[in-house]
């Protein structure tokens, strides 16, 4: 899986469209976002997700992962992945990624793997959760699960949708809407994560739900 830019297709025959349609390089993972949401700089997003691009470990991770981000803020920025541009004027941010699993990761894949696939600690032990809450230096506080669904299996594809709250870096309570799928052959995990402050999420719940529901994968076999 490469980390090339997302293939974005506009509906043909229209002067303007309501949505931007996005798919990964393999064409197996796809979703749509409102056309007003803008694609963020790919290098900046990868820096937030993977870290130092000079690291060989990071390079290996990037070779196995496709990513893209869209921001509804007037000034799109990868910084808004976890941190609001401003509390009063926060807008939804959506990040999608498709990860090729290693043989060891395939063997260990589970629904909890999907819940943790965004990189945020969602399905963790009670001991780990207590550590997050008790350490002053931990950025993760106030975890709350709002909903957790195991999606119906289709063509061998397993999936979850989990909505949860976190207070990150001492900021406001933020709501994360995560949908993740494990491909039928167990080779890839596709994840969509939408972030907004809790107040923003409530105000724009229908819009966010539409984006989340549009996230699908076709059956992929080796």
mmCIF file with all atom_site columns, C-alpha atoms in Angstrom:
data_model
loop_
_atom_site.group_PDB
_atom_site.id
_atom_site.type_symbol
_atom_site.label_atom_id
_atom_site.label_alt_id
_atom_site.label_comp_id
_atom_site.label_asym_id
_atom_site.label_entity_id
_atom_site.label_seq_id
_atom_site.pdbx_PDB_ins_code
_atom_site.Cartn_x
_atom_site.Cartn_y
_atom_site.Cartn_z
_atom_site.occupancy
_atom_site.B_iso_or_equiv
_atom_site.pdbx_formal_charge
_atom_site.auth_seq_id
_atom_site.auth_comp_id
_atom_site.auth_asym_id
_atom_site.auth_atom_id
_atom_site.pdbx_PDB_model_num
ATOM 1   C CA . UNK A 1 1   ? 0.000   0.000   0.000   1.00 0.00 ? 1   UNK A CA 1
ATOM 2   C CA . UNK A 1 2   ? 1.495   3.338   -0.983  1.00 0.00 ? 2   UNK A CA 1
ATOM 3   C CA . UNK A 1 3   ? 1.020   6.695   0.700   1.00 0.00 ? 3   UNK A CA 1
ATOM 4   C CA . UNK A 1 4   ? 0.157   8.520   -2.504  1.00 0.00 ? 4   UNK A CA 1
ATOM 5   C CA . UNK A 1 5   ? -2.516  11.188  -2.436  1.00 0.00 ? 5   UNK A CA 1
ATOM 6   C CA . UNK A 1 6   ? -6.152  10.080  -2.271  1.00 0.00 ? 6   UNK A CA 1
ATOM 7   C CA . UNK A 1 7   ? -8.013  9.714   -5.525  1.00 0.00 ? 7   UNK A CA 1
ATOM 8   C CA . UNK A 1 8   ? -10.787 12.278  -5.311  1.00 0.00 ? 8   UNK A CA 1
ATOM 9   C CA . UNK A 1 9   ? -13.612 12.036  -7.820  1.00 0.00 ? 9   UNK A CA 1
ATOM 10  C CA . UNK A 1 10  ? -16.250 14.704  -8.331  1.00 0.00 ? 10  UNK A CA 1
ATOM 11  C CA . UNK A 1 11  ? -19.653 13.757  -9.753  1.00 0.00 ? 11  UNK A CA 1
ATOM 12  C CA . UNK A 1 12  ? -19.577 14.396  -13.469 1.00 0.00 ? 12  UNK A CA 1
ATOM 13  C CA . UNK A 1 13  ? -21.975 16.688  -15.297 1.00 0.00 ? 13  UNK A CA 1
ATOM 14  C CA . UNK A 1 14  ? -22.542 19.084  -12.396 1.00 0.00 ? 14  UNK A CA 1
ATOM 15  C CA . UNK A 1 15  ? -21.271 22.622  -12.035 1.00 0.00 ? 15  UNK A CA 1
ATOM 16  C CA . UNK A 1 16  ? -20.897 22.031  -8.305  1.00 0.00 ? 16  UNK A CA 1
ATOM 17  C CA . UNK A 1 17  ? -21.362 19.002  -6.089  1.00 0.00 ? 17  UNK A CA 1
ATOM 18  C CA . UNK A 1 18  ? -22.415 18.521  -2.504  1.00 0.00 ? 18  UNK A CA 1
ATOM 19  C CA . UNK A 1 19  ? -19.727 15.938  -1.724  1.00 0.00 ? 19  UNK A CA 1
ATOM 20  C CA . UNK A 1 20  ? -16.164 14.972  -2.442  1.00 0.00 ? 20  UNK A CA 1
ATOM 21  C CA . UNK A 1 21  ? -15.774 11.243  -3.038  1.00 0.00 ? 21  UNK A CA 1
ATOM 22  C CA . UNK A 1 22  ? -12.583 9.642   -1.777  1.00 0.00 ? 22  UNK A CA 1
ATOM 23  C CA . UNK A 1 23  ? -11.025 6.213   -2.241  1.00 0.00 ? 23  UNK A CA 1
ATOM 24  C CA . UNK A 1 24  ? -7.704  4.660   -1.342  1.00 0.00 ? 24  UNK A CA 1
ATOM 25  C CA . UNK A 1 25  ? -5.062  3.728   -3.900  1.00 0.00 ? 25  UNK A CA 1
ATOM 26  C CA . UNK A 1 26  ? -6.382  0.169   -4.224  1.00 0.00 ? 26  UNK A CA 1
ATOM 27  C CA . UNK A 1 27  ? -9.937  1.418   -4.692  1.00 0.00 ? 27  UNK A CA 1
ATOM 28  C CA . UNK A 1 28  ? -11.244 -0.876  -1.967  1.00 0.00 ? 28  UNK A CA 1
ATOM 29  C CA . UNK A 1 29  ? -11.919 1.712   0.762   1.00 0.00 ? 29  UNK A CA 1
ATOM 30  C CA . UNK A 1 30  ? -14.135 4.684   0.032   1.00 0.00 ? 30  UNK A CA 1
ATOM 31  C CA . UNK A 1 31  ? -16.215 7.425   1.662   1.00 0.00 ? 31  UNK A CA 1
ATOM 32  C CA . UNK A 1 32  ? -17.537 10.924  1.039   1.00 0.00 ? 32  UNK A CA 1
ATOM 33  C CA . UNK A 1 33  ? -17.234 14.272  2.793   1.00 0.00 ? 33  UNK A CA 1
ATOM 34  C CA . UNK A 1 34  ? -19.093 17.564  2.241   1.00 0.00 ? 34  UNK A CA 1
ATOM 35  C CA . UNK A 1 35  ? -17.416 19.473  -0.571  1.00 0.00 ? 35  UNK A CA 1
ATOM 36  C CA . UNK A 1 36  ? -16.697 22.377  1.794   1.00 0.00 ? 36  UNK A CA 1
ATOM 37  C CA . UNK A 1 37  ? -14.327 20.150  3.780   1.00 0.00 ? 37  UNK A CA 1
ATOM 38  C CA . UNK A 1 38  ? -10.800 20.519  2.423   1.00 0.00 ? 38  UNK A CA 1
ATOM 39  C CA . UNK A 1 39  ? -7.980  18.007  2.105   1.00 0.00 ? 39  UNK A CA 1
ATOM 40  C CA . UNK A 1 40  ? -5.111  18.757  4.505   1.00 0.00 ? 40  UNK A CA 1
ATOM 41  C CA . UNK A 1 41  ? -1.442  18.725  3.562   1.00 0.00 ? 41  UNK A CA 1
ATOM 42  C CA . UNK A 1 42  ? -0.364  15.097  3.233   1.00 0.00 ? 42  UNK A CA 1
ATOM 43  C CA . UNK A 1 43  ? 3.131   15.580  4.643   1.00 0.00 ? 43  UNK A CA 1
ATOM 44  C CA . UNK A 1 44  ? 1.803   17.348  7.716   1.00 0.00 ? 44  UNK A CA 1
ATOM 45  C CA . UNK A 1 45  ? -0.788  14.650  8.324   1.00 0.00 ? 45  UNK A CA 1
ATOM 46  C CA . UNK A 1 46  ? 1.769   11.868  8.004   1.00 0.00 ? 46  UNK A CA 1
ATOM 47  C CA . UNK A 1 47  ? 4.005   13.726  10.442  1.00 0.00 ? 47  UNK A CA 1
ATOM 48  C CA . UNK A 1 48  ? 1.187   13.753  13.000  1.00 0.00 ? 48  UNK A CA 1
ATOM 49  C CA . UNK A 1 49  ? 0.369   10.074  12.473  1.00 0.00 ? 49  UNK A CA 1
ATOM 50  C CA . UNK A 1 50  ? 3.820   8.557   12.127  1.00 0.00 ? 50  UNK A CA 1
ATOM 51  C CA . UNK A 1 51  ? 6.411   10.940  13.531  1.00 0.00 ? 51  UNK A CA 1
ATOM 52  C CA . UNK A 1 52  ? 9.930   11.685  12.270  1.00 0.00 ? 52  UNK A CA 1
ATOM 53  C CA . UNK A 1 53  ? 10.081  10.926  8.509   1.00 0.00 ? 53  UNK A CA 1
ATOM 54  C CA . UNK A 1 54  ? 13.823  10.206  8.830   1.00 0.00 ? 54  UNK A CA 1
ATOM 55  C CA . UNK A 1 55  ? 13.141  7.206   11.067  1.00 0.00 ? 55  UNK A CA 1
ATOM 56  C CA . UNK A 1 56  ? 13.395  3.875   9.277   1.00 0.00 ? 56  UNK A CA 1
ATOM 57  C CA . UNK A 1 57  ? 10.577  2.533   11.466  1.00 0.00 ? 57  UNK A CA 1
ATOM 58  C CA . UNK A 1 58  ? 8.369   5.412   10.344  1.00 0.00 ? 58  UNK A CA 1
ATOM 59  C CA . UNK A 1 59  ? 9.276   4.798   6.725   1.00 0.00 ? 59  UNK A CA 1
ATOM 60  C CA . UNK A 1 60  ? 8.319   1.150   7.082   1.00 0.00 ? 60  UNK A CA 1
ATOM 61  C CA . UNK A 1 61  ? 4.985   2.086   8.634   1.00 0.00 ? 61  UNK A CA 1
ATOM 62  C CA . UNK A 1 62  ? 4.250   4.573   5.862   1.00 0.00 ? 62  UNK A CA 1
ATOM 63  C CA . UNK A 1 63  ? 5.003   1.987   3.182   1.00 0.00 ? 63  UNK A CA 1
ATOM 64  C CA . UNK A 1 64  ? 2.265   -0.169  4.686   1.00 0.00 ? 64  UNK A CA 1
ATOM 65  C CA . UNK A 1 65  ? -0.280  2.601   5.253   1.00 0.00 ? 65  UNK A CA 1
ATOM 66  C CA . UNK A 1 66  ? -2.385  4.895   3.082   1.00 0.00 ? 66  UNK A CA 1
ATOM 67  C CA . UNK A 1 67  ? -3.775  8.018   4.764   1.00 0.00 ? 67  UNK A CA 1
ATOM 68  C CA . UNK A 1 68  ? -5.833  11.096  3.993   1.00 0.00 ? 68  UNK A CA 1
ATOM 69  C CA . UNK A 1 69  ? -7.389  13.893  6.061   1.00 0.00 ? 69  UNK A CA 1
ATOM 70  C CA . UNK A 1 70  ? -10.146 16.441  5.487   1.00 0.00 ? 70  UNK A CA 1
ATOM 71  C CA . UNK A 1 71  ? -10.919 19.474  7.625   1.00 0.00 ? 71  UNK A CA 1
ATOM 72  C CA . UNK A 1 72  ? -14.152 21.493  7.763   1.00 0.00 ? 72  UNK A CA 1
ATOM 73  C CA . UNK A 1 73  ? -12.287 24.437  9.334   1.00 0.00 ? 73  UNK A CA 1
ATOM 74  C CA . UNK A 1 74  ? -11.855 27.588  7.238   1.00 0.00 ? 74  UNK A CA 1
ATOM 75  C CA . UNK A 1 75  ? -8.091  27.084  7.491   1.00 0.00 ? 75  UNK A CA 1
ATOM 76  C CA . UNK A 1 76  ? -7.489  23.339  7.029   1.00 0.00 ? 76  UNK A CA 1
ATOM 77  C CA . UNK A 1 77  ? -4.649  21.955  9.118   1.00 0.00 ? 77  UNK A CA 1
ATOM 78  C CA . UNK A 1 78  ? -3.372  18.559  10.176  1.00 0.00 ? 78  UNK A CA 1
ATOM 79  C CA . UNK A 1 79  ? -3.040  20.095  13.662  1.00 0.00 ? 79  UNK A CA 1
ATOM 80  C CA . UNK A 1 80  ? -6.818  19.776  13.956  1.00 0.00 ? 80  UNK A CA 1
ATOM 81  C CA . UNK A 1 81  ? -6.575  15.978  13.958  1.00 0.00 ? 81  UNK A CA 1
ATOM 82  C CA . UNK A 1 82  ? -6.580  16.035  17.770  1.00 0.00 ? 82  UNK A CA 1
ATOM 83  C CA . UNK A 1 83  ? -6.651  19.726  18.712  1.00 0.00 ? 83  UNK A CA 1
ATOM 84  C CA . UNK A 1 84  ? -9.492  22.135  17.794  1.00 0.00 ? 84  UNK A CA 1
ATOM 85  C CA . UNK A 1 85  ? -8.582  25.207  15.778  1.00 0.00 ? 85  UNK A CA 1
ATOM 86  C CA . UNK A 1 86  ? -10.579 27.174  18.328  1.00 0.00 ? 86  UNK A CA 1
ATOM 87  C CA . UNK A 1 87  ? -13.094 25.973  20.889  1.00 0.00 ? 87  UNK A CA 1
ATOM 88  C CA . UNK A 1 88  ? -15.754 28.482  19.853  1.00 0.00 ? 88  UNK A CA 1
ATOM 89  C CA . UNK A 1 89  ? -15.424 27.714  16.144  1.00 0.00 ? 89  UNK A CA 1
ATOM 90  C CA . UNK A 1 90  ? -14.402 24.067  16.054  1.00 0.00 ? 90  UNK A CA 1
ATOM 91  C CA . UNK A 1 91  ? -15.220 22.090  12.933  1.00 0.00 ? 91  UNK A CA 1
ATOM 92  C CA . UNK A 1 92  ? -15.181 18.360  12.166  1.00 0.00 ? 92  UNK A CA 1
ATOM 93  C CA . UNK A 1 93  ? -11.903 16.757  11.115  1.00 0.00 ? 93  UNK A CA 1
ATOM 94  C CA . UNK A 1 94  ? -11.856 13.377  9.400   1.00 0.00 ? 94  UNK A CA 1
ATOM 95  C CA . UNK A 1 95  ? -8.889  11.057  8.989   1.00 0.00 ? 95  UNK A CA 1
ATOM 96  C CA . UNK A 1 96  ? -8.921  7.824   7.021   1.00 0.00 ? 96  UNK A CA 1
ATOM 97  C CA . UNK A 1 97  ? -6.221  5.217   6.779   1.00 0.00 ? 97  UNK A CA 1
ATOM 98  C CA . UNK A 1 98  ? -5.756  1.773   5.315   1.00 0.00 ? 98  UNK A CA 1
ATOM 99  C CA . UNK A 1 99  ? -3.094  -0.360  6.949   1.00 0.00 ? 99  UNK A CA 1
ATOM 100 C CA . UNK A 1 100 ? -1.573  -3.498  5.485   1.00 0.00 ? 100 UNK A CA 1
ATOM 101 C CA . UNK A 1 101 ? -1.120  -5.937  8.351   1.00 0.00 ? 101 UNK A CA 1
ATOM 102 C CA . UNK A 1 102 ? 2.034   -7.936  8.934   1.00 0.00 ? 102 UNK A CA 1
ATOM 103 C CA . UNK A 1 103 ? 1.670   -11.724 9.342   1.00 0.00 ? 103 UNK A CA 1
ATOM 104 C CA . UNK A 1 104 ? 1.918   -11.361 13.137  1.00 0.00 ? 104 UNK A CA 1
ATOM 105 C CA . UNK A 1 105 ? -0.718  -8.629  13.157  1.00 0.00 ? 105 UNK A CA 1
ATOM 106 C CA . UNK A 1 106 ? -3.028  -10.791 11.051  1.00 0.00 ? 106 UNK A CA 1
ATOM 107 C CA . UNK A 1 107 ? -2.758  -13.587 13.587  1.00 0.00 ? 107 UNK A CA 1
ATOM 108 C CA . UNK A 1 108 ? -3.686  -11.238 16.447  1.00 0.00 ? 108 UNK A CA 1
ATOM 109 C CA . UNK A 1 109 ? -6.433  -9.270  14.670  1.00 0.00 ? 109 UNK A CA 1
ATOM 110 C CA . UNK A 1 110 ? -9.659  -8.906  16.661  1.00 0.00 ? 110 UNK A CA 1
ATOM 111 C CA . UNK A 1 111 ? -12.518 -6.478  17.167  1.00 0.00 ? 111 UNK A CA 1
ATOM 112 C CA . UNK A 1 112 ? -10.385 -4.711  19.766  1.00 0.00 ? 112 UNK A CA 1
ATOM 113 C CA . UNK A 1 113 ? -7.694  -4.313  17.112  1.00 0.00 ? 113 UNK A CA 1
ATOM 114 C CA . UNK A 1 114 ? -10.284 -2.386  15.120  1.00 0.00 ? 114 UNK A CA 1
ATOM 115 C CA . UNK A 1 115 ? -11.283 -0.276  18.111  1.00 0.00 ? 115 UNK A CA 1
ATOM 116 C CA . UNK A 1 116 ? -7.634  0.733   18.625  1.00 0.00 ? 116 UNK A CA 1
ATOM 117 C CA . UNK A 1 117 ? -6.804  1.128   14.944  1.00 0.00 ? 117 UNK A CA 1
ATOM 118 C CA . UNK A 1 118 ? -7.047  4.928   14.945  1.00 0.00 ? 118 UNK A CA 1
ATOM 119 C CA . UNK A 1 119 ? -4.071  5.060   17.304  1.00 0.00 ? 119 UNK A CA 1
ATOM 120 C CA . UNK A 1 120 ? -6.121  6.220   20.281  1.00 0.00 ? 120 UNK A CA 1
ATOM 121 C CA . UNK A 1 121 ? -6.372  3.929   23.330  1.00 0.00 ? 121 UNK A CA 1
ATOM 122 C CA . UNK A 1 122 ? -9.976  2.747   23.219  1.00 0.00 ? 122 UNK A CA 1
ATOM 123 C CA . UNK A 1 123 ? -9.963  -0.962  24.108  1.00 0.00 ? 123 UNK A CA 1
ATOM 124 C CA . UNK A 1 124 ? -7.335  -1.218  26.842  1.00 0.00 ? 124 UNK A CA 1
ATOM 125 C CA . UNK A 1 125 ? -7.079  -2.937  30.210  1.00 0.00 ? 125 UNK A CA 1
ATOM 126 C CA . UNK A 1 126 ? -8.487  -1.322  33.316  1.00 0.00 ? 126 UNK A CA 1
ATOM 127 C CA . UNK A 1 127 ? -4.954  -1.026  34.660  1.00 0.00 ? 127 UNK A CA 1
ATOM 128 C CA . UNK A 1 128 ? -3.801  0.886   31.583  1.00 0.00 ? 128 UNK A CA 1
ATOM 129 C CA . UNK A 1 129 ? -6.873  3.105   31.771  1.00 0.00 ? 129 UNK A CA 1
ATOM 130 C CA . UNK A 1 130 ? -6.132  3.977   35.384  1.00 0.00 ? 130 UNK A CA 1
ATOM 131 C CA . UNK A 1 131 ? -2.583  4.897   34.428  1.00 0.00 ? 131 UNK A CA 1
ATOM 132 C CA . UNK A 1 132 ? -3.843  7.235   31.723  1.00 0.00 ? 132 UNK A CA 1
ATOM 133 C CA . UNK A 1 133 ? -6.103  8.927   34.216  1.00 0.00 ? 133 UNK A CA 1
ATOM 134 C CA . UNK A 1 134 ? -3.614  9.157   37.091  1.00 0.00 ? 134 UNK A CA 1
ATOM 135 C CA . UNK A 1 135 ? -0.454  10.327  35.321  1.00 0.00 ? 135 UNK A CA 1
ATOM 136 C CA . UNK A 1 136 ? -0.218  14.108  35.179  1.00 0.00 ? 136 UNK A CA 1
ATOM 137 C CA . UNK A 1 137 ? 1.746   13.891  31.925  1.00 0.00 ? 137 UNK A CA 1
ATOM 138 C CA . UNK A 1 138 ? -0.783  11.675  30.145  1.00 0.00 ? 138 UNK A CA 1
ATOM 139 C CA . UNK A 1 139 ? -2.657  13.478  27.336  1.00 0.00 ? 139 UNK A CA 1
ATOM 140 C CA . UNK A 1 140 ? -5.622  11.095  27.622  1.00 0.00 ? 140 UNK A CA 1
ATOM 141 C CA . UNK A 1 141 ? -8.202  11.930  30.285  1.00 0.00 ? 141 UNK A CA 1
ATOM 142 C CA . UNK A 1 142 ? -11.884 11.412  30.935  1.00 0.00 ? 142 UNK A CA 1
ATOM 143 C CA . UNK A 1 143 ? -12.520 8.515   28.568  1.00 0.00 ? 143 UNK A CA 1
ATOM 144 C CA . UNK A 1 144 ? -16.215 7.753   28.008  1.00 0.00 ? 144 UNK A CA 1
ATOM 145 C CA . UNK A 1 145 ? -17.820 5.294   25.584  1.00 0.00 ? 145 UNK A CA 1
ATOM 146 C CA . UNK A 1 146 ? -20.979 6.792   24.090  1.00 0.00 ? 146 UNK A CA 1
ATOM 147 C CA . UNK A 1 147 ? -21.795 3.868   21.794  1.00 0.00 ? 147 UNK A CA 1
ATOM 148 C CA . UNK A 1 148 ? -20.092 0.712   20.573  1.00 0.00 ? 148 UNK A CA 1
ATOM 149 C CA . UNK A 1 149 ? -21.481 -1.339  17.698  1.00 0.00 ? 149 UNK A CA 1
ATOM 150 C CA . UNK A 1 150 ? -20.291 -4.507  16.053  1.00 0.00 ? 150 UNK A CA 1
ATOM 151 C CA . UNK A 1 151 ? -21.365 -3.991  12.460  1.00 0.00 ? 151 UNK A CA 1
ATOM 152 C CA . UNK A 1 152 ? -23.099 -6.778  10.508  1.00 0.00 ? 152 UNK A CA 1
ATOM 153 C CA . UNK A 1 153 ? -20.577 -8.990  8.706   1.00 0.00 ? 153 UNK A CA 1
ATOM 154 C CA . UNK A 1 154 ? -20.815 -8.666  4.933   1.00 0.00 ? 154 UNK A CA 1
ATOM 155 C CA . UNK A 1 155 ? -18.840 -10.769 2.450   1.00 0.00 ? 155 UNK A CA 1
ATOM 156 C CA . UNK A 1 156 ? -16.508 -11.770 5.261   1.00 0.00 ? 156 UNK A CA 1
ATOM 157 C CA . UNK A 1 157 ? -15.734 -8.157  6.239   1.00 0.00 ? 157 UNK A CA 1
ATOM 158 C CA . UNK A 1 158 ? -15.848 -7.484  9.994   1.00 0.00 ? 158 UNK A CA 1
ATOM 159 C CA . UNK A 1 159 ? -16.398 -4.013  11.381  1.00 0.00 ? 159 UNK A CA 1
ATOM 160 C CA . UNK A 1 160 ? -17.072 -1.820  14.388  1.00 0.00 ? 160 UNK A CA 1
ATOM 161 C CA . UNK A 1 161 ? -18.303 1.715   14.995  1.00 0.00 ? 161 UNK A CA 1
ATOM 162 C CA . UNK A 1 162 ? -17.399 3.256   18.339  1.00 0.00 ? 162 UNK A CA 1
ATOM 163 C CA . UNK A 1 163 ? -18.170 6.776   19.533  1.00 0.00 ? 163 UNK A CA 1
ATOM 164 C CA . UNK A 1 164 ? -16.254 7.987   22.565  1.00 0.00 ? 164 UNK A CA 1
ATOM 165 C CA . UNK A 1 165 ? -15.162 11.076  24.466  1.00 0.00 ? 165 UNK A CA 1
ATOM 166 C CA . UNK A 1 166 ? -11.680 12.110  25.502  1.00 0.00 ? 166 UNK A CA 1
ATOM 167 C CA . UNK A 1 167 ? -10.214 15.214  27.040  1.00 0.00 ? 167 UNK A CA 1
ATOM 168 C CA . UNK A 1 168 ? -6.865  15.564  25.278  1.00 0.00 ? 168 UNK A CA 1
ATOM 169 C CA . UNK A 1 169 ? -3.920  17.710  26.346  1.00 0.00 ? 169 UNK A CA 1
ATOM 170 C CA . UNK A 1 170 ? -5.997  19.437  28.998  1.00 0.00 ? 170 UNK A CA 1
ATOM 171 C CA . UNK A 1 171 ? -8.385  20.856  26.404  1.00 0.00 ? 171 UNK A CA 1
ATOM 172 C CA . UNK A 1 172 ? -12.162 20.582  26.045  1.00 0.00 ? 172 UNK A CA 1
ATOM 173 C CA . UNK A 1 173 ? -14.039 17.306  25.915  1.00 0.00 ? 173 UNK A CA 1
ATOM 174 C CA . UNK A 1 174 ? -13.859 15.964  22.386  1.00 0.00 ? 174 UNK A CA 1
ATOM 175 C CA . UNK A 1 175 ? -15.986 13.347  20.690  1.00 0.00 ? 175 UNK A CA 1
ATOM 176 C CA . UNK A 1 176 ? -14.445 10.793  18.332  1.00 0.00 ? 176 UNK A CA 1
ATOM 177 C CA . UNK A 1 177 ? -16.531 8.757   15.898  1.00 0.00 ? 177 UNK A CA 1
ATOM 178 C CA . UNK A 1 178 ? -14.527 5.751   14.713  1.00 0.00 ? 178 UNK A CA 1
ATOM 179 C CA . UNK A 1 179 ? -15.482 3.160   12.109  1.00 0.00 ? 179 UNK A CA 1
ATOM 180 C CA . UNK A 1 180 ? -13.057 0.355   11.261  1.00 0.00 ? 180 UNK A CA 1
ATOM 181 C CA . UNK A 1 181 ? -13.146 -2.746  9.071   1.00 0.00 ? 181 UNK A CA 1
ATOM 182 C CA . UNK A 1 182 ? -11.002 -5.852  8.748   1.00 0.00 ? 182 UNK A CA 1
ATOM 183 C CA . UNK A 1 183 ? -10.903 -7.051  5.143   1.00 0.00 ? 183 UNK A CA 1
ATOM 184 C CA . UNK A 1 184 ? -12.282 -10.492 4.343   1.00 0.00 ? 184 UNK A CA 1
ATOM 185 C CA . UNK A 1 185 ? -8.825  -11.968 3.840   1.00 0.00 ? 185 UNK A CA 1
ATOM 186 C CA . UNK A 1 186 ? -7.518  -10.370 7.051   1.00 0.00 ? 186 UNK A CA 1
ATOM 187 C CA . UNK A 1 187 ? -4.829  -8.429  5.200   1.00 0.00 ? 187 UNK A CA 1
ATOM 188 C CA . UNK A 1 188 ? -5.964  -4.837  5.775   1.00 0.00 ? 188 UNK A CA 1
ATOM 189 C CA . UNK A 1 189 ? -7.603  -2.653  8.416   1.00 0.00 ? 189 UNK A CA 1
ATOM 190 C CA . UNK A 1 190 ? -9.462  0.398   7.128   1.00 0.00 ? 190 UNK A CA 1
ATOM 191 C CA . UNK A 1 191 ? -10.252 3.130   9.655   1.00 0.00 ? 191 UNK A CA 1
ATOM 192 C CA . UNK A 1 192 ? -12.252 6.353   9.565   1.00 0.00 ? 192 UNK A CA 1
ATOM 193 C CA . UNK A 1 193 ? -11.935 8.718   12.547  1.00 0.00 ? 193 UNK A CA 1
ATOM 194 C CA . UNK A 1 194 ? -14.003 11.902  12.870  1.00 0.00 ? 194 UNK A CA 1
ATOM 195 C CA . UNK A 1 195 ? -13.135 14.383  15.622  1.00 0.00 ? 195 UNK A CA 1
ATOM 196 C CA . UNK A 1 196 ? -14.998 17.403  16.937  1.00 0.00 ? 196 UNK A CA 1
ATOM 197 C CA . UNK A 1 197 ? -15.521 18.968  20.348  1.00 0.00 ? 197 UNK A CA 1
ATOM 198 C CA . UNK A 1 198 ? -18.477 17.446  22.175  1.00 0.00 ? 198 UNK A CA 1
ATOM 199 C CA . UNK A 1 199 ? -20.557 20.576  21.536  1.00 0.00 ? 199 UNK A CA 1
ATOM 200 C CA . UNK A 1 200 ? -19.620 20.585  17.847  1.00 0.00 ? 200 UNK A CA 1
ATOM 201 C CA . UNK A 1 201 ? -20.414 16.885  17.525  1.00 0.00 ? 201 UNK A CA 1
ATOM 202 C CA . UNK A 1 202 ? -23.910 17.393  18.920  1.00 0.00 ? 202 UNK A CA 1
ATOM 203 C CA . UNK A 1 203 ? -24.566 20.379  16.650  1.00 0.00 ? 203 UNK A CA 1
ATOM 204 C CA . UNK A 1 204 ? -23.373 18.578  13.520  1.00 0.00 ? 204 UNK A CA 1
ATOM 205 C CA . UNK A 1 205 ? -24.393 15.029  14.412  1.00 0.00 ? 205 UNK A CA 1
ATOM 206 C CA . UNK A 1 206 ? -26.399 14.379  11.233  1.00 0.00 ? 206 UNK A CA 1
ATOM 207 C CA . UNK A 1 207 ? -23.609 15.606  8.978   1.00 0.00 ? 207 UNK A CA 1
ATOM 208 C CA . UNK A 1 208 ? -20.995 13.552  10.820  1.00 0.00 ? 208 UNK A CA 1
ATOM 209 C CA . UNK A 1 209 ? -23.211 10.458  10.814  1.00 0.00 ? 209 UNK A CA 1
ATOM 210 C CA . UNK A 1 210 ? -23.619 10.728  7.045   1.00 0.00 ? 210 UNK A CA 1
ATOM 211 C CA . UNK A 1 211 ? -19.843 10.767  6.563   1.00 0.00 ? 211 UNK A CA 1
ATOM 212 C CA . UNK A 1 212 ? -19.371 7.827   8.929   1.00 0.00 ? 212 UNK A CA 1
ATOM 213 C CA . UNK A 1 213 ? -22.076 5.763   7.220   1.00 0.00 ? 213 UNK A CA 1
ATOM 214 C CA . UNK A 1 214 ? -20.558 6.399   3.798   1.00 0.00 ? 214 UNK A CA 1
ATOM 215 C CA . UNK A 1 215 ? -17.330 4.660   4.842   1.00 0.00 ? 215 UNK A CA 1
ATOM 216 C CA . UNK A 1 216 ? -17.238 1.214   3.226   1.00 0.00 ? 216 UNK A CA 1
ATOM 217 C CA . UNK A 1 217 ? -14.809 -1.356  1.904   1.00 0.00 ? 217 UNK A CA 1
ATOM 218 C CA . UNK A 1 218 ? -15.217 -3.799  -0.921  1.00 0.00 ? 218 UNK A CA 1
ATOM 219 C CA . UNK A 1 219 ? -14.246 -7.396  -0.409  1.00 0.00 ? 219 UNK A CA 1
ATOM 220 C CA . UNK A 1 220 ? -10.500 -7.748  -0.920  1.00 0.00 ? 220 UNK A CA 1
ATOM 221 C CA . UNK A 1 221 ? -8.742  -11.064 -1.405  1.00 0.00 ? 221 UNK A CA 1
ATOM 222 C CA . UNK A 1 222 ? -5.053  -11.841 -1.746  1.00 0.00 ? 222 UNK A CA 1
#
